[in-house]
Amino acid sequence: MAQIRLKNVSKRWPNFVGVDNFDLTVADEEFLVLLGPSGCGKTTTMRMIAGLEEVTEGEIWFDDRLVNRLEPKDRDISMVFQSYGLYPNMTVYENIRFPLKVRKVPAAQHHDLVMKAAQAVELSALLDRRPAALSGGQRQRVALGRAIVRQPRVFLMDEPLSNLDAKLRVSTRAQIKNLQHRLKVTTIYVTHDQIEAMTMADRVVVMNKGVIQQVGTPTDIYDRPANTFVASFIGSPAMNLIEGEINGGVFRAPGVQIAGLSNRVSGAVTLGFRAEDASLVSGNGQLSAEVYSMELLGEATMASFRIGDSLVSVKSAKSYRSEIGDTVHAAVPAGICHLFDHQTGVRID
Ligand code: ATP
């Protein structure tokens, strides 16, 4: 319900830069995910948007209002954290109702709003319980219910699924995505889990060391990573990256020779390709190497090879079998390859 604009926002402490020159507009109703490794500045960015952390430099706008100096309570946001932050002595009903009291919503409306929120997060049957008598997933749903009980302008969610087991994470992920779609509230969601980012986001912001690396739809980021950091952070497994030399459109590394690449680059280069884009072949391929390990994934078999310092994976049919130490061949045609600058890691088009 709001467009959020961060204009060259930085957060610096006396001897550390937490967020460096973050510049981005989050569209009204967008689901934006901040993704990156621990310490990359995701939470700090979110806390600045919430007003819990002062901005050192730059401006934060909600629509046409500069909010830098606004108290968190005056920004009209709802937050969900990893540690659910429920009141232990209140029932589920009272926990969900709490923001309505704080916001002085007329008491006559409370019951309907609480029941609607409880229904949306499937807690209608547990309204009399206290948090201690709930599972982790149920507590998480109370926190969500409390966030959606009133319609804020912005949802801020910081790793809300980290404490849930793998199965529950998948179902709660779908539930949050569905709720956000129905409520149409601009949402900023922090995670270090690339699968969460890829499955939930309209757009993903990949961060590293306080700096935005790439902003794009999940497909953009997966198909055209802007640099080797993004390439190696997104995907399971991450993109294979091999150091080698390119000349006359031919890339060479130990056991690898790929023709038909760009003529405009020469010398040292990093070549990337995704495990599922390559395939194992019985005849000659662009890559031949000894099998380093075989992993049975159920729907596929992953074969990996050591090429120089890199471990390179190729996904193959679930029935595929070979032994560690066997020499095998893989088709890695130029069309599936990405090139990155050897020094800077930046994508070369
Ligand atoms: P995580 O996923 O581990 O929470 P994050 O990407 O959310 O990581 P932030 O919490 O935003 O990371 O922290 C960014 C960096 O800023 C970290 O290296 C952290 O140590 C540093 N930092 C945070 N608060 C302070 C502070 N008060 N003083 C100095 N450095 C800080």
XYZ file of N, CA, C and O in Angstrom, residues 73 97-110 113 150:
68
model
N 6.637 3.662 15.265
C 5.179 3.526 15.432
C 4.401 4.442 14.480
O 3.224 4.215 14.229
N -4.852 -9.678 18.834
C -5.606 -8.434 19.022
C -4.716 -7.242 19.419
O -5.093 -6.076 19.231
N -3.554 -7.557 19.971
C -2.730 -6.526 20.595
C -2.508 -5.269 19.732
O -2.692 -4.143 20.208
N -2.122 -5.417 18.453
C -1.879 -4.201 17.638
C -3.119 -3.319 17.502
O -2.992 -2.099 17.323
N -4.298 -3.918 17.583
C -5.526 -3.114 17.452
C -5.679 -2.203 18.665
O -6.093 -1.052 18.555
N -5.312 -2.754 19.845
C -5.381 -1.935 21.067
C -4.359 -0.808 20.991
O -4.665 0.344 21.279
N -3.125 -1.175 20.585
C -2.058 -0.168 20.531
C -2.430 0.944 19.562
O -2.180 2.117 19.818
N -3.031 0.554 18.454
C -3.381 1.528 17.414
C -4.712 2.219 17.691
O -5.195 2.985 16.859
N -5.306 1.868 18.811
C -6.582 2.461 19.225
C -7.681 2.292 18.162
O -8.469 3.223 17.886
N -7.704 1.110 17.573
C -8.813 0.770 16.668
C -10.047 0.597 17.557
O -9.954 -0.033 18.621
N -11.207 1.151 17.185
C -12.400 1.060 18.042
C -12.675 -0.391 18.459
O -12.656 -1.302 17.632
N -12.921 -0.573 19.766
C -13.059 -1.920 20.342
C -14.136 -2.751 19.643
O -14.014 -3.967 19.529
N -15.169 -2.081 19.162
C -16.267 -2.818 18.529
C -15.801 -3.594 17.297
O -16.435 -4.570 16.897
N -14.691 -3.153 16.697
C -14.216 -3.844 15.475
C -13.277 -5.005 15.783
O -12.969 -5.810 14.909
N -12.782 -5.075 17.040
C -11.702 -6.026 17.328
C -12.061 -7.474 17.020
O -11.289 -8.186 16.371
N -12.068 -8.466 13.348
C -10.728 -8.403 12.748
C -9.856 -9.565 13.227
O -9.142 -10.195 12.442
N -4.342 -5.849 11.223
C -4.750 -4.562 10.664
C -3.978 -4.438 9.361
O -2.962 -5.122 9.177
